[in-house]
XYZ file of C-alpha atoms in Angstrom:
477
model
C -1.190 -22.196 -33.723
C -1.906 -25.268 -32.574
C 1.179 -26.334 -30.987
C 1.162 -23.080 -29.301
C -1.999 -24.185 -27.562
C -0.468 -27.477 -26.931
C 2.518 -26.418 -25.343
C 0.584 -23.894 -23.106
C -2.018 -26.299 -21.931
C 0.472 -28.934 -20.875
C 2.940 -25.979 -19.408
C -0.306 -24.128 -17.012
C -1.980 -27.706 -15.944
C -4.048 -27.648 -12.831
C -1.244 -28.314 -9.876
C -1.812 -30.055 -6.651
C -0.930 -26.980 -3.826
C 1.558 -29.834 -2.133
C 3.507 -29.917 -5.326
C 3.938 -26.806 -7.117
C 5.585 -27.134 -10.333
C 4.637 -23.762 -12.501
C 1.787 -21.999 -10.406
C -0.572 -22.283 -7.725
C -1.120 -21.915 -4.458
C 0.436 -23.424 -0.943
C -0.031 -22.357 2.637
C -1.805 -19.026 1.486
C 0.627 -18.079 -0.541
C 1.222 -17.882 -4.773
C 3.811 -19.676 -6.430
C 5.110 -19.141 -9.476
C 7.957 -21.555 -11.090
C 8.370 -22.499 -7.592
C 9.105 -18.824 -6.743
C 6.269 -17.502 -3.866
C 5.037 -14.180 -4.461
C 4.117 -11.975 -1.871
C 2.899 -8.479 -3.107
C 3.317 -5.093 -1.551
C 1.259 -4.666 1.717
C -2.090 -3.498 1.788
C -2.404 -3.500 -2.431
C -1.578 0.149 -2.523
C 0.037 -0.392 -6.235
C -3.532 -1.467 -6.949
C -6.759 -1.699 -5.185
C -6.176 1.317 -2.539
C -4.337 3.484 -5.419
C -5.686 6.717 -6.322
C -8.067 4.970 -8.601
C -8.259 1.093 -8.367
C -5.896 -0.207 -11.354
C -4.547 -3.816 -12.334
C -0.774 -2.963 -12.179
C 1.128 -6.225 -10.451
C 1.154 -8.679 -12.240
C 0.099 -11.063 -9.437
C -1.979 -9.146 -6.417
C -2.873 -9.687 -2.934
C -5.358 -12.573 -2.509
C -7.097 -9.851 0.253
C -7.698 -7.713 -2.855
C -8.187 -10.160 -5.333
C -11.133 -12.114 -6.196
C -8.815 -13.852 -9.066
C -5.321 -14.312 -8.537
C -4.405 -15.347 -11.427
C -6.397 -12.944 -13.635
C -3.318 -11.820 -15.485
C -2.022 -14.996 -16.317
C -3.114 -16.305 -19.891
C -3.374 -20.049 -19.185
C -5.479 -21.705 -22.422
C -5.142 -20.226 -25.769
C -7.673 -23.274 -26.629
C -10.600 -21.795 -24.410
C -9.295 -17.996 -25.020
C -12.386 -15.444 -25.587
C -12.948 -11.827 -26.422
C -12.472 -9.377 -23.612
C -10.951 -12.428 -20.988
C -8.043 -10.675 -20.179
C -7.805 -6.684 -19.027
C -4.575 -4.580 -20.211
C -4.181 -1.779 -18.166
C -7.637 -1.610 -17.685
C -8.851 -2.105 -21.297
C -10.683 -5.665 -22.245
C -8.622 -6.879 -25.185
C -10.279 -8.764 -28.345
C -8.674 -12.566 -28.258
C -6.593 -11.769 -31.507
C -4.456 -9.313 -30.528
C -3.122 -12.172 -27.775
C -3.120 -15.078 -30.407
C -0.630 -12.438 -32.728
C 1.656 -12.697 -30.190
C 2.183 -16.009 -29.635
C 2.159 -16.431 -33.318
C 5.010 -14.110 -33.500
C 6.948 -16.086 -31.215
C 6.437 -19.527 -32.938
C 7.622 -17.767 -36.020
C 10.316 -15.580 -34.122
C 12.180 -17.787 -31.676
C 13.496 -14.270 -30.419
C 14.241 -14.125 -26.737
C 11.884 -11.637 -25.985
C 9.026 -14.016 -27.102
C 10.534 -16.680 -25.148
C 10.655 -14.472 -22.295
C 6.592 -13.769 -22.695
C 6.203 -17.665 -23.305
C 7.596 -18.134 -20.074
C 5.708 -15.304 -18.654
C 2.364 -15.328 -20.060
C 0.750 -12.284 -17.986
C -1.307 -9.447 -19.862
C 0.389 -6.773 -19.160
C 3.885 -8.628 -20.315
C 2.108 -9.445 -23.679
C 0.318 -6.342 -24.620
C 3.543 -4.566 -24.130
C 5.039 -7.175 -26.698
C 2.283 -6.304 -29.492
C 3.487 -2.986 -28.952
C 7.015 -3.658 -30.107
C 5.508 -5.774 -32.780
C 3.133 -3.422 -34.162
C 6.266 -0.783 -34.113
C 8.574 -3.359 -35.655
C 6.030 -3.973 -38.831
C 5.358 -0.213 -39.041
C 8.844 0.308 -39.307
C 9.793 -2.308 -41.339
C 7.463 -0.534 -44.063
C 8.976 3.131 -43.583
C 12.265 1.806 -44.136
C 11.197 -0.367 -46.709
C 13.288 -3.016 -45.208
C 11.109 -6.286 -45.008
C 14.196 -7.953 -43.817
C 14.216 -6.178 -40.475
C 15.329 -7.975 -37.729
C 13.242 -8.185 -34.456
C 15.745 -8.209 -32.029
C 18.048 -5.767 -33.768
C 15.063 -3.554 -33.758
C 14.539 -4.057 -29.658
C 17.870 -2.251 -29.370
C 15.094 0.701 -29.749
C 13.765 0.401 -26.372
C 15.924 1.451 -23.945
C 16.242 2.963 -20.000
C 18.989 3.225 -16.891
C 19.823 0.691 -14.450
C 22.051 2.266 -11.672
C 23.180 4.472 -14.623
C 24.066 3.279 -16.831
C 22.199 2.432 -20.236
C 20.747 -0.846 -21.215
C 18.318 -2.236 -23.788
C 15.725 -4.477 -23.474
C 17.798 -7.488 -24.829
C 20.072 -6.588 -22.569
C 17.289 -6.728 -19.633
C 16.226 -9.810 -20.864
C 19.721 -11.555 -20.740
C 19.862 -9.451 -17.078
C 16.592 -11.405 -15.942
C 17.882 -14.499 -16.935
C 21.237 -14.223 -15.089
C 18.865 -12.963 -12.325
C 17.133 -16.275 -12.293
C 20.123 -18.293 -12.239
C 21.647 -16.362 -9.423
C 18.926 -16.857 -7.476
C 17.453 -19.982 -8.161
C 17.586 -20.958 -4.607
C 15.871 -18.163 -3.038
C 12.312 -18.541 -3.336
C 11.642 -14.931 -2.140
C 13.259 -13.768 -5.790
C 10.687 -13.700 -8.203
C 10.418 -11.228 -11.371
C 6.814 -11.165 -11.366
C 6.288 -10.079 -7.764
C 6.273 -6.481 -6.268
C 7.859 -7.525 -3.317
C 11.347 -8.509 -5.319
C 11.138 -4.887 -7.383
C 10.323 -2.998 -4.230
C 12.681 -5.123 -1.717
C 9.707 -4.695 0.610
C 9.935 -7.963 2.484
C 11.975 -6.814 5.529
C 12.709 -9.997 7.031
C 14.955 -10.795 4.730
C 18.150 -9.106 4.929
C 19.158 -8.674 1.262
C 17.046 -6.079 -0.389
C 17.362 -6.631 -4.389
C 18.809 -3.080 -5.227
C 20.798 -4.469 -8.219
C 18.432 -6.261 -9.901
C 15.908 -5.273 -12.045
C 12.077 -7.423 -12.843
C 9.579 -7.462 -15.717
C 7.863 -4.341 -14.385
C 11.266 -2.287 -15.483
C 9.730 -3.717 -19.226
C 6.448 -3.309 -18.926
C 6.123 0.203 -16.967
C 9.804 1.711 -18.176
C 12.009 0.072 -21.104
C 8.892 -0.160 -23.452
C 6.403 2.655 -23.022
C 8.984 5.544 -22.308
C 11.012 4.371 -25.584
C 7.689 4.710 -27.213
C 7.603 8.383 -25.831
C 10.977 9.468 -26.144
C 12.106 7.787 -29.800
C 8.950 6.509 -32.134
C 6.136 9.386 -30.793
C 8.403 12.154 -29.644
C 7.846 15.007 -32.019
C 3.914 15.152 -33.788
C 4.835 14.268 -37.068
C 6.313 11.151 -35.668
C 3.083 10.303 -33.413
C 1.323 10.604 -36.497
C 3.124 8.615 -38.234
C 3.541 5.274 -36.128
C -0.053 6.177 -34.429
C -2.553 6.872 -37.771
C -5.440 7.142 -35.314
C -9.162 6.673 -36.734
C -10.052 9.652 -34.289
C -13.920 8.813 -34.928
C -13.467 5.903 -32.928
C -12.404 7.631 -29.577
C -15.162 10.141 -27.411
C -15.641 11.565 -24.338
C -17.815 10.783 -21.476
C -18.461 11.529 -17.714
C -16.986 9.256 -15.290
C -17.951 9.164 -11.956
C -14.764 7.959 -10.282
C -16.163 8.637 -6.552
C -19.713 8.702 -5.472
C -20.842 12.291 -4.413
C -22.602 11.551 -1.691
C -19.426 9.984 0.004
C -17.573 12.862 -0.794
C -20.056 15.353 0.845
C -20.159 13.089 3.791
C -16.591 13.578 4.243
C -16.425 17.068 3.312
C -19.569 18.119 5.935
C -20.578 15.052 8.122
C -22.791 11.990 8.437
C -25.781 14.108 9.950
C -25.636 17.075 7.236
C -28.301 17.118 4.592
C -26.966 16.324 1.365
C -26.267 18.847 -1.407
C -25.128 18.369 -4.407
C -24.090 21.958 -5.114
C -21.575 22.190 -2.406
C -19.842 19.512 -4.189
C -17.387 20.602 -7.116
C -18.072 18.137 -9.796
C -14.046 17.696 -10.189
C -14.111 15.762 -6.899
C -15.808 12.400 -8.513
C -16.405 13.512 -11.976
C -14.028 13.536 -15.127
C -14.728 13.778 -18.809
C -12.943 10.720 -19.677
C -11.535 9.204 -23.089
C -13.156 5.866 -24.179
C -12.260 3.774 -27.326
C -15.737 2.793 -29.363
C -16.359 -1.438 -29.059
C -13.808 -1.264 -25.943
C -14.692 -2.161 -22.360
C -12.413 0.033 -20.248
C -11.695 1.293 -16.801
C -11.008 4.965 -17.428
C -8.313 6.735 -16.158
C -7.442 9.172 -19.234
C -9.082 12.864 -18.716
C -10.305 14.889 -21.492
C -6.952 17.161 -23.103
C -6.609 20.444 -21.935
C -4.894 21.709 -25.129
C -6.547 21.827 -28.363
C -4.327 20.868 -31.190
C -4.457 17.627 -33.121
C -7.645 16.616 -31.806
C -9.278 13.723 -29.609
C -6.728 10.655 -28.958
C -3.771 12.590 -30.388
C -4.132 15.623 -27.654
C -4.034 13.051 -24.546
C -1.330 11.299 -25.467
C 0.811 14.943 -26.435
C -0.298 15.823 -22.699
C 0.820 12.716 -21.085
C 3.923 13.000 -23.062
C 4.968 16.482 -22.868
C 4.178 16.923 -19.485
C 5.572 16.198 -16.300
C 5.908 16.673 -12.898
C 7.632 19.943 -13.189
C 5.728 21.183 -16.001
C 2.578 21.649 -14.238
C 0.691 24.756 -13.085
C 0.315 24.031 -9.032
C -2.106 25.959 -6.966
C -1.127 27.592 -3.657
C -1.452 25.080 -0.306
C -1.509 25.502 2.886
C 0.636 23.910 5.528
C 0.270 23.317 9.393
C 2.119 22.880 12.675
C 1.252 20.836 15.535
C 1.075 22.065 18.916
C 2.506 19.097 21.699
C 0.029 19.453 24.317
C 1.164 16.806 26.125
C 0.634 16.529 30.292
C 1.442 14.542 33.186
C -0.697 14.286 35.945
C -0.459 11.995 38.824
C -3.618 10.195 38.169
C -3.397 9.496 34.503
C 0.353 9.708 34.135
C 1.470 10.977 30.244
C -1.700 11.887 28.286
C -0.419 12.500 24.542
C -2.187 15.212 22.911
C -1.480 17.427 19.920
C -3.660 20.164 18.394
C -2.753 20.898 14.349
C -3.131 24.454 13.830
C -2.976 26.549 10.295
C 0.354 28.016 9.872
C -0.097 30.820 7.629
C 3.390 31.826 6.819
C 4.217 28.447 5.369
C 1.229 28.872 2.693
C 3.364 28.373 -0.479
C 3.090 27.427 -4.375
C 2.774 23.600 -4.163
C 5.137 21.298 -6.088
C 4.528 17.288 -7.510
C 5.529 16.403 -3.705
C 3.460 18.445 -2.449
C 0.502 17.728 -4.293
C 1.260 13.183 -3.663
C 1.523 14.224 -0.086
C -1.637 16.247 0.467
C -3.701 13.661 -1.960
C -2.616 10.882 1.027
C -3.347 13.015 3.957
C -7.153 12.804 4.431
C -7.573 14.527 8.058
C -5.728 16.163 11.156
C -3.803 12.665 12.206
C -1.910 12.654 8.696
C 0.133 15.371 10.341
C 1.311 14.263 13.945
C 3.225 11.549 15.540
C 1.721 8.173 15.786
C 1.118 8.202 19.661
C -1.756 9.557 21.355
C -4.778 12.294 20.391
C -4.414 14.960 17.823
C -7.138 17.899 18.131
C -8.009 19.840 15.402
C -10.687 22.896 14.862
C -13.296 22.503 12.291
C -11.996 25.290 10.203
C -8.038 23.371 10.021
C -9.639 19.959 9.754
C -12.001 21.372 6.904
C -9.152 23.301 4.959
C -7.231 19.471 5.023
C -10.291 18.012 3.632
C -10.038 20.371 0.696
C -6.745 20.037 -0.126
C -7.538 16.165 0.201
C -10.057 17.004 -2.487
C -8.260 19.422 -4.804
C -4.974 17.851 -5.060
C -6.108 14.129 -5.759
C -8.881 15.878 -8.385
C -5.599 17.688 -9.727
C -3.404 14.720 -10.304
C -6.154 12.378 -11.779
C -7.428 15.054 -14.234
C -3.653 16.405 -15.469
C -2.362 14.272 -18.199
C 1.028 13.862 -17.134
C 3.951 11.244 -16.540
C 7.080 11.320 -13.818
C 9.981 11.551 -14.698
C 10.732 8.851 -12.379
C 11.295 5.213 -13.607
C 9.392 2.629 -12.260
C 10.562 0.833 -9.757
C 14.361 2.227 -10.755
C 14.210 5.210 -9.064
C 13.041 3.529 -5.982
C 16.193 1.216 -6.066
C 18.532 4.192 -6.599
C 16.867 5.286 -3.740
C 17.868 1.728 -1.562
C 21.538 2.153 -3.207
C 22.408 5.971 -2.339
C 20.747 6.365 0.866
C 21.561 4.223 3.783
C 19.253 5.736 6.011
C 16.444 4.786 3.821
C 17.524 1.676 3.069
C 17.853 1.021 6.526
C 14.443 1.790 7.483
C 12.984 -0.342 4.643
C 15.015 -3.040 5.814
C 13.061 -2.570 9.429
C 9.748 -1.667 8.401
C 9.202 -2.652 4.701
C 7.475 -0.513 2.428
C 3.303 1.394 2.891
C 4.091 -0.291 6.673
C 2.784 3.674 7.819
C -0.132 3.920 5.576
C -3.579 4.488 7.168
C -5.768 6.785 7.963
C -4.544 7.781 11.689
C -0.749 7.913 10.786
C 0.835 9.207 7.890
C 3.174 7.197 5.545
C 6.778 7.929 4.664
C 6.944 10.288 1.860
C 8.652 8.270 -0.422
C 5.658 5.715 -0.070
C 3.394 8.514 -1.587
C 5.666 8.706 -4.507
C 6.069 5.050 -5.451
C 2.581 4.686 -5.302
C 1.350 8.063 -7.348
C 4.086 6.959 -9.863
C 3.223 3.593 -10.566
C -0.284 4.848 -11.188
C 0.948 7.696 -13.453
C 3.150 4.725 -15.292
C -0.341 2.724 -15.452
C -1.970 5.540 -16.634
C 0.220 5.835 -19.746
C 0.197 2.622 -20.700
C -3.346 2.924 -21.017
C -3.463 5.876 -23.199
C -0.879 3.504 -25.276
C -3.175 1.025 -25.426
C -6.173 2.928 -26.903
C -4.045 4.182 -29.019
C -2.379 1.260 -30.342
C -5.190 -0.800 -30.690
C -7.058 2.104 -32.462
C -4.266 2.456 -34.950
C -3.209 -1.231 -35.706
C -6.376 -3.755 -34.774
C -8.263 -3.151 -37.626
């Protein structure tokens, strides 16, 4: 152990921001390796997603009181609870196993975690590790080896299969390709999104360590080791004692009534559905977490086991989705001779398009707050208070709906965003001009497959949170 510490203390070293040699900052910007980072736009992976969440490894220094929150720097100093895994305060140990496994390992997925010593990236590590001991005992094989055992964990890349050795000797070619371009970087959002338009190569072939941590590990989890109940059961022997349920209040009431009604009507609590900023959440006993996991719907193997059979066993087109209205808008635009072109455009109900909502639906309407969400980006949009108060309920009921259905996409994060880049030229084009959540706000609405990115990176978030408490429940004894 204590050459691990060595070696990490004289890797992360303090660095002067006029000679970046492993991480820090220069002109505003974070390097890493001598790779800048640059984020997605706005933080809507994190800070402005439907719930605020730690997914990037490295996030906006806007958004950010700690850049560098994710990145384990000083096993010597470590403490209980310094470091957040998708949103649950981890217990120093569980970190120290890891790099203990490595010393002992030498396997390149340990060296990959050496070299990238974020949270996320390690957690998801002591979840193969934890898998790999439990299975070297049901085989009764204590000669098992590691990285034969990765061959487990699996996913597409412009499809065709791969395994997460074979991502890991991807990344590294990755590295070496572009070890001149300091806009490449694993790590950032920017390189797994190809958001930074100015560039003209968008990075649709290549794949970064968020295809591990939100794809190759926990949907091989899902799909090979937990996939039937007595399997879950099996690798996951939950103490179920430790988990409960309590009321979080995601949203403050009062905000939401403002928003529903207006600044200047008198508060009341009743004409506020509790679903709107309440859930009954799942906690972990002697864990600080941010909750994102509702209470199970189903009752069949009990608390801890039913979320996670929900968030497995469901997705996107499994769900029961309510009826939604849709609108039109009206182009009341004029020309006069003393103003010249005044845009205007009334949104208006348009009951024959009311119709059974799908997953699309349901990301779209959960982004669309008021009236403006629905008309072009120039000039007024009008709306009666009847229209602009059905799109403030459907704001409500659909982003209620997605936070308190345990559920995951069937899309693979950030892979089915690439396909995306690689089959559509049109899209790729406009990505290339605008970037990426360029349209989000509150007066203009984004680009549909914005909303989708976004809801599924949460939804991948989500699940490796539900992993967590489980994992840790199961295995840190």
């Amino acid at each position: 152990m204590k050459k691990i510490i060595c070696l990490l203390v004289m890797i992360f070293c303090t660095l002067n921001a006029d000679d970046i040699k492993e991480y820090g900052m220069k002109d505003d910007i974070f390097y890493y390796l001598g790779k800048r980072t640059i984020g997605t736009p706005y933080d809507y992976l994190d800070s402005k997603n439907y719930l605020s969440i730690n997914f990037s490894l490295i996030q906006d220094e806007y958004y950010s009181d700690n850049l560098t929150k994710n990145l384990i720097t000083n096993l010597n100093t470590l403490k209980d609870n310094d470091y957040k895994a998708f949103g649950v305060e981890l217990p120093k140990n569980v970190i120290l196993e890891v790099f203990e496994f490595g010393e002992k390992h030498k396997d390149d997925f340990s060296n990959l975690v050496k070299q990238y010593p974020f949270v996320q990236l390690v957690f998801s590590q002591w979840l193969t590790i934890k898998l790999y001991e439990k299975q070297k005992q049901l085989t009764n094989n204590p000669n098992l080896d590691y990285e034969e055992f990765l061959k487990n964990f699996t996913s597409t890349s412009n499809h065709k299969s791969y395994n997460l050795l074979d991502a890991i000797h991807q990344l590294k070619l990755e590295n070496f390709n572009h070890k001149d371009d300091e806009f490449f970087n694993i790590i950032d959002t920017a390189t797994a999104l190809g958001v930074w338009g100015r560039i003209d190569h968008l990075y649709i072939n290549d794949i970064t360590l968020y295809d591990i941590i939100y794809d190759i590990i926990p949907n091989s989890i899902r799909k090979v080791f937990l996939k039937d109940e007595k399997l879950l059961k099996t690798y996951l022997p939950l103490n179920q004692d430790q988990f409960y349920y309590k009321e979080y209040e995601y949203e403050d009431p009062k905000e939401v009534f403002k928003y529903l009604y207006g600044e200047n009507v008198t508060y009341n609590e009743k004409k506020v559905p509790k679903k709107y900023y309440q859930m009954d959440a799942l906690y972990l006993k002697d864990y600080n977490i941010n909750p994102l996991i509702s209470k199970a719907k189903i009752n069949k193997l009990g608390i801890g086991y039913d979320e996670l059979l929900e968030l497995m066993q469901n997705d996107q087109t499994s769900l029961k989705y309510p009826e939604i209205d849709e609108f039109k808008v009206i182009d009341e635009t004029k020309h006069s001779e003393e103003y010249g072109w005044e845009f205007q455009y009334k949104v208006v109900l348009d009951p024959k398009k009311r119709h059974k909502a799908n997953y699309e639906d349901m990301v779209r309407l959960s982004q669309t707050q008021n009236e403006y969400g629905y008309a072009p980006r120039h000039g007024e949009t009008l709306a009666d208070d009847q229209v602009e108060h059905i799109i403030k309920i459907q704001y409500c009921n659909t982003r209620a709906f997605l936070l308190q259905n345990n559920f995951h996409s069937q899309n693979l994060v950030f892979e089915s965003f690439r396909m995306k880049l690689r089959e559509d030229e049109d899209f790729k084009r406009q990505i290339k001009e605008n970037t990426i959540f360029t349209e989000f706000g509150e007066t203009i609405g984004p680009k549909a497959y914005d909303w989708i990115v976004q809801s599924d990176a949460f939804l991948a978030y989500r699940f490796n949170q539900a992993l967590t408490l489980a994992f840790l429940n199961a295995y840190n004894k």
